[in-house]
Amino acid sequence: QKEVEQNSGPLSVPEGAIASLNCTYSDRVSQSFFWYRQYSGKSPELIMSIYSNGDKEDGRFTAQLNKASQYVSLLIRDSQPSDSATYLCAVNRRNGGYNKLIFGAGTRLAVHP
Amino acid sequence: DVKVTQSSRYLVKRTGEKVFLECVQDMDHENMFWYRQDPGLGLRLIYFSYDVKMKEKGDIPEGYSVSREKKERFSLILESASTNQTSMYLCASSSWGGDEKLFFGSGTQLSVL
């Protein structure tokens, strides 16, 4: 079992719809969770971080965390073609006193006009 | 504007060559990381460093070594390049006590023939 699992997609949604991206993780002691966006040919950039159970909203983005179910999700409201990218879920793993980020393989999102 | 700079965008090497990938950050960050990114596998951590002259193995260190002689510079070394090291290599940095936000360089696409 991979430490961080994501559906590879592509997830195809029409412009204006809600895109829902999901991620599960295996390490119960993980405390920090992140969503990175990566456009084709570019490097990843952080768009959301979440540390507590529940929802966290930032503009059109909402991150949801359920530690009991070891589940993180990202909702994108009013999806735009410019949101088309690969979304990487990342989870911290504490190892020997250091924190390391473990990434999922990413979900490719395609928003069509 | 914060910056992580990788010395080459594309690199072609032959099997058995020694390869140096250089990364420089101008944010005075303590932490630096080397990842490789392969389709379907996501980002995998090769090595990281939390201080000058300090290094720790990541999840896939075999065939690689690193050097951090100065705070701003973190080098990845392939002692004897092999075809299975053909990949996109991404350098990243972050600060202590932050939210583990990684700043990525633009990546080096390495092809080993």
Short mmCIF file of C-alpha atoms in Angstrom, two decimals:
data_model
loop_
_atom_site.label_atom_id
_atom_site.label_comp_id
_atom_site.label_asym_id
_atom_site.label_seq_id
_atom_site.Cartn_x
_atom_site.Cartn_y
_atom_site.Cartn_z
CA GLN A 1 0.00 0.00 0.00
CA LYS A 2 1.34 3.42 -0.93
CA GLU A 3 1.72 5.93 1.88
CA VAL A 4 -0.32 8.52 0.02
CA GLU A 5 -2.86 7.40 -2.57
CA GLN A 6 -4.67 9.44 -5.17
CA ASN A 7 -6.75 8.55 -8.16
CA SER A 8 -4.62 9.40 -11.19
CA GLY A 9 -7.57 10.63 -13.24
CA PRO A 10 -8.04 12.40 -15.48
CA LEU A 11 -10.93 13.99 -13.67
CA SER A 12 -12.93 15.90 -16.24
CA VAL A 13 -15.39 18.60 -15.12
CA PRO A 14 -17.25 21.33 -17.01
CA GLU A 15 -16.40 24.96 -16.43
CA GLY A 16 -18.28 26.32 -13.42
CA ALA A 17 -18.71 22.94 -11.73
CA ILE A 18 -17.20 21.73 -8.45
CA ALA A 19 -14.12 19.56 -8.79
CA SER A 20 -13.54 17.10 -5.96
CA LEU A 21 -10.09 15.61 -5.49
CA ASN A 22 -9.44 12.90 -2.94
CA CYS A 23 -6.44 11.52 -1.10
CA THR A 24 -5.93 8.80 1.51
CA TYR A 25 -2.85 8.25 3.65
CA SER A 26 -1.58 5.35 5.70
CA ASP A 27 0.41 6.90 8.56
CA ARG A 28 -1.99 7.61 11.45
CA VAL A 29 0.44 9.96 13.20
CA SER A 30 0.65 12.42 10.29
CA GLN A 31 -0.30 15.91 11.41
CA SER A 32 0.14 18.16 8.38
CA PHE A 33 -1.48 17.88 4.99
CA PHE A 34 -0.94 19.85 1.81
CA TRP A 35 -2.23 20.28 -1.70
CA TYR A 36 0.18 21.30 -4.44
CA ARG A 37 -0.80 22.25 -7.97
CA GLN A 38 1.48 21.40 -10.88
CA TYR A 39 0.88 22.74 -14.36
CA SER A 40 2.26 20.71 -17.23
CA GLY A 41 6.00 21.28 -17.57
CA LYS A 42 6.16 23.35 -14.41
CA SER A 43 7.15 22.69 -10.81
CA PRO A 44 4.63 22.18 -7.99
CA GLU A 45 3.31 25.13 -5.99
CA LEU A 46 1.53 25.03 -2.65
CA ILE A 47 -2.14 26.01 -2.75
CA MET A 48 -3.55 24.72 0.55
CA SER A 49 -2.42 23.37 3.89
CA ILE A 50 -4.61 21.86 6.62
CA TYR A 51 -3.78 20.59 10.09
CA SER A 52 -7.11 20.09 11.93
CA ASN A 53 -10.15 18.00 11.24
CA GLY A 54 -12.83 19.81 9.30
CA ASP A 55 -12.85 22.29 6.45
CA LYS A 56 -10.51 25.10 5.53
CA GLU A 57 -11.55 27.57 2.86
CA ASP A 58 -9.39 29.87 0.75
CA GLY A 59 -11.19 31.58 -2.09
CA ARG A 60 -12.55 28.95 -4.45
CA PHE A 61 -10.57 26.19 -2.71
CA THR A 62 -11.71 24.14 0.29
CA ALA A 63 -9.53 21.52 1.93
CA GLN A 64 -11.22 18.87 4.06
CA LEU A 65 -9.52 16.62 6.58
CA ASN A 66 -10.81 13.56 8.39
CA LYS A 67 -8.03 12.03 10.48
CA ALA A 68 -10.17 9.15 11.72
CA SER A 69 -10.72 8.03 8.13
CA GLN A 70 -7.20 9.12 7.06
CA TYR A 71 -8.72 11.11 4.26
CA VAL A 72 -7.98 14.52 2.76
CA SER A 73 -9.86 16.19 -0.04
CA LEU A 74 -9.72 19.36 -2.09
CA LEU A 75 -12.81 21.01 -3.53
CA ILE A 76 -12.52 23.59 -6.27
CA ARG A 77 -15.68 25.65 -6.73
CA ASP A 78 -16.57 27.38 -9.97
CA SER A 79 -13.85 25.45 -11.81
CA GLN A 80 -12.05 27.35 -14.57
CA PRO A 81 -10.02 26.04 -17.51
CA SER A 82 -7.00 27.63 -15.80
CA ASP A 83 -7.48 25.11 -12.96
CA SER A 84 -6.52 22.30 -15.35
CA ALA A 85 -3.40 20.82 -13.79
CA THR A 86 -2.17 17.90 -11.72
CA TYR A 87 -2.98 18.17 -8.02
CA LEU A 88 -0.55 16.54 -5.62
CA CYS A 89 -1.54 15.56 -2.10
CA ALA A 90 1.33 15.66 0.41
CA VAL A 91 1.48 14.36 3.97
CA ASN A 92 4.18 14.93 6.55
CA ARG A 93 6.01 11.94 7.96
CA ARG A 94 8.12 12.28 11.05
CA ASN A 95 11.32 10.28 10.76
CA GLY A 96 14.21 10.40 13.20
CA GLY A 97 13.26 13.83 14.51
CA TYR A 98 12.79 15.33 11.07
CA ASN A 99 9.63 16.06 9.14
CA LYS A 100 9.50 14.90 5.54
CA LEU A 101 6.77 15.43 2.99
CA ILE A 102 5.49 12.34 1.22
CA PHE A 103 3.67 13.00 -2.03
CA GLY A 104 0.94 11.11 -3.82
CA ALA A 105 1.26 10.47 -7.54
CA GLY A 106 -1.24 13.23 -8.29
CA THR A 107 -4.67 13.58 -9.89
CA ARG A 108 -4.90 15.22 -13.28
CA LEU A 109 -7.82 17.65 -13.51
CA ALA A 110 -9.21 18.79 -16.85
CA VAL A 111 -11.76 21.62 -16.85
CA HIS A 112 -13.49 21.94 -20.21
CA PRO A 113 -15.37 25.04 -21.41
CA ASP B 1 10.88 37.29 -5.46
CA VAL B 2 11.96 34.04 -3.86
CA LYS B 3 13.93 31.73 -6.01
CA VAL B 4 15.24 28.19 -6.22
CA THR B 5 17.51 27.85 -9.23
CA GLN B 6 18.56 24.60 -10.83
CA SER B 7 21.58 24.83 -13.08
CA SER B 8 20.21 22.96 -16.10
CA ARG B 9 16.73 22.50 -17.53
CA TYR B 10 17.70 19.58 -19.76
CA LEU B 11 20.68 17.29 -19.49
CA VAL B 12 21.76 14.29 -21.58
CA LYS B 13 24.43 11.97 -20.20
CA ARG B 14 25.85 8.59 -21.04
CA THR B 15 25.70 5.49 -18.88
CA GLY B 16 28.54 5.43 -16.38
CA GLU B 17 29.17 9.17 -16.38
CA LYS B 18 29.36 11.13 -13.14
CA VAL B 19 26.60 13.70 -13.10
CA PHE B 20 26.26 16.81 -10.95
CA LEU B 21 22.93 18.58 -10.49
CA GLU B 22 23.20 21.93 -8.79
CA CYS B 23 20.58 23.83 -6.82
CA VAL B 24 20.85 27.29 -5.30
CA GLN B 25 18.25 29.11 -3.18
CA ASP B 26 18.25 32.77 -2.22
CA MET B 27 15.77 32.61 0.67
CA ASP B 28 18.23 31.73 3.45
CA HIS B 29 16.32 28.50 3.98
CA GLU B 30 17.76 25.88 6.29
CA ASN B 31 16.12 22.88 4.62
CA MET B 32 16.84 21.64 1.13
CA PHE B 33 15.54 18.58 -0.69
CA TRP B 34 16.08 16.58 -3.84
CA TYR B 35 13.13 14.74 -5.37
CA ARG B 36 12.71 12.81 -8.58
CA GLN B 37 9.40 12.73 -10.40
CA ASP B 38 8.31 9.87 -12.63
CA PRO B 39 4.93 9.30 -14.30
CA GLY B 40 2.59 7.33 -12.06
CA LEU B 41 5.01 7.44 -9.13
CA GLY B 42 4.80 11.07 -8.16
CA LEU B 43 7.56 12.84 -6.26
CA ARG B 44 9.99 10.62 -4.38
CA LEU B 45 12.49 11.98 -1.90
CA ILE B 46 16.13 11.14 -2.65
CA TYR B 47 18.06 13.12 -0.03
CA PHE B 48 17.52 16.11 2.19
CA SER B 49 19.56 18.44 4.33
CA TYR B 50 18.58 20.47 7.39
CA ASP B 51 21.85 22.30 7.79
CA VAL B 52 25.20 22.94 6.18
CA LYS B 53 27.29 19.77 5.85
CA MET B 54 24.36 17.74 7.10
CA LYS B 55 22.52 15.19 4.95
CA GLU B 56 19.90 12.53 5.46
CA LYS B 57 18.75 9.75 3.16
CA GLY B 58 15.28 9.94 1.77
CA ASP B 59 13.25 7.05 0.42
CA ILE B 60 15.35 6.25 -2.68
CA PRO B 61 19.00 7.23 -2.01
CA GLU B 62 20.62 4.32 -3.85
CA GLY B 63 22.89 5.46 -6.65
CA TYR B 64 22.93 9.08 -5.42
CA SER B 65 24.95 11.22 -3.07
CA VAL B 66 24.67 14.87 -2.05
CA SER B 67 26.81 17.74 -0.91
CA ARG B 68 25.93 20.84 1.08
CA GLU B 69 29.04 22.91 1.69
CA LYS B 70 27.16 26.22 1.82
CA LYS B 71 23.69 27.02 3.14
CA GLU B 72 22.38 28.21 -0.22
CA ARG B 73 23.68 25.34 -2.35
CA PHE B 74 22.66 21.67 -2.43
CA SER B 75 24.16 19.38 -5.04
CA LEU B 76 22.95 15.99 -6.17
CA ILE B 77 25.57 13.59 -7.53
CA LEU B 78 25.03 10.51 -9.64
CA GLU B 79 28.29 8.63 -9.19
CA SER B 80 27.77 6.39 -12.23
CA ALA B 81 24.65 7.28 -14.17
CA SER B 82 22.35 4.48 -15.25
CA THR B 83 19.38 4.46 -17.61
CA ASN B 84 16.93 3.95 -14.72
CA GLN B 85 18.01 7.35 -13.40
CA THR B 86 16.42 9.05 -16.39
CA SER B 87 13.88 11.29 -14.70
CA MET B 88 12.80 14.81 -13.79
CA TYR B 89 14.78 16.02 -10.78
CA LEU B 90 13.32 18.70 -8.58
CA CYS B 91 15.12 20.64 -5.89
CA ALA B 92 13.15 22.32 -3.11
CA SER B 93 13.80 24.39 -0.02
CA SER B 94 11.87 25.36 3.09
CA SER B 95 12.43 27.24 6.31
CA TRP B 96 12.49 25.99 9.90
CA GLY B 97 9.26 26.31 11.84
CA GLY B 98 7.23 27.14 8.79
CA ASP B 99 4.27 25.18 7.55
CA GLU B 100 6.54 22.85 5.62
CA LYS B 101 5.85 24.88 2.52
CA LEU B 102 8.29 23.77 -0.13
CA PHE B 103 9.59 26.14 -2.79
CA PHE B 104 10.57 24.21 -5.88
CA GLY B 105 13.07 24.88 -8.60
CA SER B 106 12.02 24.54 -12.23
CA GLY B 107 13.45 21.03 -12.50
CA THR B 108 16.12 19.25 -14.52
CA GLN B 109 15.03 16.65 -17.05
CA LEU B 110 17.90 14.17 -17.11
CA SER B 111 18.20 11.59 -19.85
CA VAL B 112 20.78 8.84 -19.44
CA LEU B 113 21.54 7.03 -22.69
#
